[in-house]
Amino acid sequence: MLIEGYGHGPVVAGESLVGRRGFWANHLLAMCGDGTCAERAVPEWFGGDGADADALAEVLFDPEQWPVFRVLVPDGHSVPGLVVVYRNLGDEFGVDYLPGAPGTGAGLSSGPVPGLSWQELTRVADCPEPPAEGVQDRSGRFLLLLPLLSGEWPDEAVRERIVAALVAVGAPGDSVGRAAGHLLGHLERRALHDSGWGSPLSGG
């Protein structure tokens, strides 16, 4: 797998982890760690339990193997795909979102993508016939990139899409509304609600 700029990083394909219990708790709870909410999100909201989340964390955050999740689009699509890299340096952990070369398994080193508009997020998540190298499921593609949502968005449409995606990946119905509201609240608090904001994917 070619990820430009990660020549010395032990990157490995991570797409097989998306369907495992505890994956979404790890990926989405990372959005909720800013201490700004009264209610603490729990792994059970996202499917599985704390033990499942802990077991997956050992794989996701392994410094010897950095999981990579490719959310790719075919050539000629209106926006590029993205590559999500769990950068597990001992003293510099982070999740990087890089532009993906269309139709390939490669990530580009032009710098991390700081945000996606609602329109771009849904175009990438819902693109027809995504390349086989990456994540295929639309709900999984959407949730992988959800932390990038920025700019302005239609609140009710976003909430409905988050709920539907969480249900599709196994979140329990009795708490999915709370989980969606929690995620949306964190996105709203950190979003750039600025009419002058422009997405890096569209040249803004």
Short mmCIF file of C-alpha atoms in Angstrom, two decimals:
data_model
loop_
_atom_site.label_atom_id
_atom_site.label_comp_id
_atom_site.label_asym_id
_atom_site.label_seq_id
_atom_site.Cartn_x
_atom_site.Cartn_y
_atom_site.Cartn_z
CA MET A 1 0.00 0.00 0.00
CA LEU A 2 1.38 3.40 -1.00
CA ILE A 3 0.78 6.33 1.34
CA GLU A 4 3.01 9.23 0.36
CA GLY A 5 4.68 10.83 3.36
CA TYR A 6 4.42 7.64 5.46
CA GLY A 7 7.46 5.90 4.09
CA HIS A 8 8.61 4.75 7.53
CA GLY A 9 5.19 4.14 9.01
CA PRO A 10 4.01 0.51 9.23
CA VAL A 11 0.69 1.11 7.45
CA VAL A 12 -1.66 -1.84 6.91
CA ALA A 13 -5.09 -2.13 5.29
CA GLY A 14 -7.70 -1.64 8.01
CA GLU A 15 -10.96 -2.07 6.14
CA SER A 16 -11.65 -5.48 7.69
CA LEU A 17 -11.86 -3.82 11.12
CA VAL A 18 -14.87 -1.67 10.21
CA GLY A 19 -17.32 -4.54 10.75
CA ARG A 20 -15.96 -5.59 14.13
CA ARG A 21 -17.77 -4.83 17.37
CA GLY A 22 -16.17 -1.93 19.16
CA PHE A 23 -14.83 -0.23 16.04
CA TRP A 24 -17.35 2.61 15.92
CA ALA A 25 -17.07 3.23 19.63
CA ASN A 26 -13.36 3.91 19.18
CA HIS A 27 -13.66 5.95 16.00
CA LEU A 28 -16.62 8.10 16.99
CA LEU A 29 -15.96 8.53 20.70
CA ALA A 30 -12.74 10.31 19.71
CA MET A 31 -14.99 13.18 18.59
CA CYS A 32 -16.46 13.45 22.08
CA GLY A 33 -13.37 13.86 24.21
CA ASP A 34 -13.34 17.64 24.56
CA GLY A 35 -15.15 17.64 27.90
CA THR A 36 -17.85 20.08 26.76
CA CYS A 37 -20.93 17.93 27.35
CA ALA A 38 -22.84 17.11 30.51
CA GLU A 39 -23.49 13.49 29.54
CA ARG A 40 -20.60 11.16 28.79
CA ALA A 41 -20.96 8.99 25.70
CA VAL A 42 -20.43 5.26 26.24
CA PRO A 43 -19.32 2.47 23.87
CA GLU A 44 -22.70 0.72 24.13
CA TRP A 45 -24.31 3.58 22.16
CA PHE A 46 -22.36 2.51 19.08
CA GLY A 47 -22.74 -1.28 19.28
CA GLY A 48 -20.75 -3.71 21.39
CA ASP A 49 -19.60 -2.84 24.89
CA GLY A 50 -16.56 -1.54 26.72
CA ALA A 51 -14.72 -4.86 26.41
CA ASP A 52 -15.28 -4.88 22.65
CA ALA A 53 -14.02 -1.31 22.41
CA ASP A 54 -10.94 -2.10 24.49
CA ALA A 55 -10.11 -5.14 22.36
CA LEU A 56 -10.40 -3.12 19.13
CA ALA A 57 -8.36 -0.27 20.63
CA GLU A 58 -5.39 -2.61 20.97
CA VAL A 59 -5.53 -3.19 17.21
CA LEU A 60 -6.40 0.34 16.11
CA PHE A 61 -3.72 2.00 18.21
CA ASP A 62 -0.93 -0.55 17.72
CA PRO A 63 2.35 1.34 17.11
CA GLU A 64 3.61 -1.60 15.06
CA GLN A 65 0.70 -1.52 12.58
CA TRP A 66 -1.09 1.66 11.58
CA PRO A 67 -4.56 0.84 10.17
CA VAL A 68 -5.52 2.64 6.97
CA PHE A 69 -9.12 2.98 5.76
CA ARG A 70 -9.61 3.96 2.14
CA VAL A 71 -12.81 5.79 1.22
CA LEU A 72 -12.16 6.00 -2.50
CA VAL A 73 -14.13 7.13 -5.54
CA PRO A 74 -13.89 6.20 -9.21
CA ASP A 75 -11.96 8.30 -11.72
CA GLY A 76 -13.91 11.31 -12.91
CA HIS A 77 -15.91 11.73 -9.70
CA SER A 78 -16.70 15.32 -8.67
CA VAL A 79 -14.59 15.14 -5.49
CA PRO A 80 -11.58 12.99 -4.58
CA GLY A 81 -11.83 10.16 -2.10
CA LEU A 82 -10.00 10.14 1.20
CA VAL A 83 -7.65 7.89 3.10
CA VAL A 84 -7.94 7.68 6.90
CA VAL A 85 -4.67 6.81 8.66
CA TYR A 86 -4.35 5.92 12.34
CA ARG A 87 -0.90 7.46 12.92
CA ASN A 88 0.24 5.55 16.01
CA LEU A 89 3.49 7.24 16.90
CA GLY A 90 4.20 6.80 20.58
CA ASP A 91 4.51 10.53 21.22
CA GLU A 92 2.36 11.84 18.38
CA PHE A 93 -0.83 9.86 17.99
CA GLY A 94 -3.48 11.14 15.62
CA VAL A 95 -5.94 10.26 12.90
CA ASP A 96 -5.01 11.78 9.54
CA TYR A 97 -7.46 12.35 6.70
CA LEU A 98 -5.60 12.58 3.39
CA PRO A 99 -6.87 13.15 -0.15
CA GLY A 100 -6.98 9.84 -2.00
CA ALA A 101 -5.81 9.31 -5.55
CA PRO A 102 -8.99 8.55 -7.57
CA GLY A 103 -9.58 4.89 -8.27
CA THR A 104 -6.46 3.67 -6.45
CA GLY A 105 -5.41 2.53 -3.00
CA ALA A 106 -3.00 5.45 -2.64
CA GLY A 107 -3.10 8.40 -0.28
CA LEU A 108 -1.59 11.72 -1.25
CA SER A 109 0.73 13.77 0.94
CA SER A 110 -0.59 17.21 0.01
CA GLY A 111 -1.47 17.72 3.67
CA PRO A 112 -4.38 16.54 5.83
CA VAL A 113 -7.91 17.53 4.85
CA PRO A 114 -9.21 19.85 7.59
CA GLY A 115 -12.91 19.63 6.75
CA LEU A 116 -15.66 18.59 4.36
CA SER A 117 -18.89 20.35 3.55
CA TRP A 118 -22.12 18.39 3.96
CA GLN A 119 -22.43 18.11 0.18
CA GLU A 120 -18.90 16.76 -0.19
CA LEU A 121 -19.29 14.30 2.66
CA THR A 122 -22.44 12.80 1.17
CA ARG A 123 -21.01 12.74 -2.37
CA VAL A 124 -17.98 10.76 -1.22
CA ALA A 125 -20.01 8.45 1.03
CA ASP A 126 -22.67 7.76 -1.60
CA CYS A 127 -20.60 7.55 -4.76
CA PRO A 128 -21.72 4.67 -7.02
CA GLU A 129 -19.44 1.67 -7.49
CA PRO A 130 -16.57 2.70 -5.19
CA PRO A 131 -13.19 1.08 -5.94
CA ALA A 132 -12.83 -2.39 -4.46
CA GLU A 133 -9.68 -1.51 -2.51
CA GLY A 134 -11.55 0.55 0.07
CA VAL A 135 -14.60 0.63 2.30
CA GLN A 136 -17.68 -0.25 0.24
CA ASP A 137 -20.59 0.23 2.64
CA ARG A 138 -22.19 3.68 2.42
CA SER A 139 -22.94 3.90 6.13
CA GLY A 140 -19.38 2.95 6.99
CA ARG A 141 -17.98 5.47 4.51
CA PHE A 142 -20.21 8.18 5.94
CA LEU A 143 -19.30 7.49 9.59
CA LEU A 144 -15.58 7.20 8.86
CA LEU A 145 -15.60 10.73 7.44
CA LEU A 146 -18.18 12.25 9.80
CA PRO A 147 -15.49 13.84 12.04
CA LEU A 148 -14.55 16.03 9.06
CA LEU A 149 -17.98 17.66 8.73
CA SER A 150 -17.57 21.42 8.77
CA GLY A 151 -19.07 24.61 7.44
CA GLU A 152 -22.88 24.81 7.57
CA TRP A 153 -25.37 21.99 7.20
CA PRO A 154 -29.10 21.16 7.42
CA ASP A 155 -29.41 20.01 11.02
CA GLU A 156 -32.39 17.68 10.66
CA ALA A 157 -31.03 16.00 7.53
CA VAL A 158 -27.67 15.44 9.20
CA ARG A 159 -29.29 14.03 12.36
CA GLU A 160 -31.44 11.65 10.30
CA ARG A 161 -28.44 10.49 8.29
CA ILE A 162 -26.36 9.88 11.42
CA VAL A 163 -29.18 7.87 13.02
CA ALA A 164 -29.66 5.76 9.90
CA ALA A 165 -25.94 5.12 9.53
CA LEU A 166 -25.53 4.13 13.18
CA VAL A 167 -28.45 1.72 12.99
CA ALA A 168 -26.98 0.21 9.82
CA VAL A 169 -23.66 -0.52 11.55
CA GLY A 170 -25.29 -2.10 14.60
CA ALA A 171 -26.01 0.67 17.10
CA PRO A 172 -28.93 -0.23 19.41
CA GLY A 173 -32.23 1.44 18.63
CA ASP A 174 -32.97 2.50 22.20
CA SER A 175 -29.94 4.82 22.39
CA VAL A 176 -29.24 5.74 18.77
CA GLY A 177 -31.05 9.06 19.06
CA ARG A 178 -28.92 10.07 22.03
CA ALA A 179 -25.76 8.97 20.24
CA ALA A 180 -26.64 10.98 17.14
CA GLY A 181 -27.52 14.04 19.17
CA HIS A 182 -24.28 13.75 21.10
CA LEU A 183 -22.17 13.53 17.94
CA LEU A 184 -24.03 16.37 16.28
CA GLY A 185 -23.60 18.55 19.35
CA HIS A 186 -19.85 18.09 19.29
CA LEU A 187 -19.72 18.81 15.56
CA GLU A 188 -21.73 21.98 16.03
CA ARG A 189 -19.51 23.24 18.83
CA ARG A 190 -16.35 22.94 16.78
CA ALA A 191 -17.73 23.70 13.31
CA LEU A 192 -16.71 26.75 11.36
CA HIS A 193 -20.11 28.41 10.89
CA ASP A 194 -18.58 31.04 8.68
CA SER A 195 -20.06 32.06 5.34
CA GLY A 196 -16.54 32.61 4.04
CA TRP A 197 -15.41 29.08 4.82
CA GLY A 198 -14.25 27.10 1.82
CA SER A 199 -13.47 23.41 1.51
CA PRO A 200 -9.95 22.40 0.52
CA LEU A 201 -11.43 19.75 -1.76
CA SER A 202 -13.25 22.34 -3.82
CA GLY A 203 -10.41 24.82 -3.96
CA GLY A 204 -11.75 27.07 -1.18
#
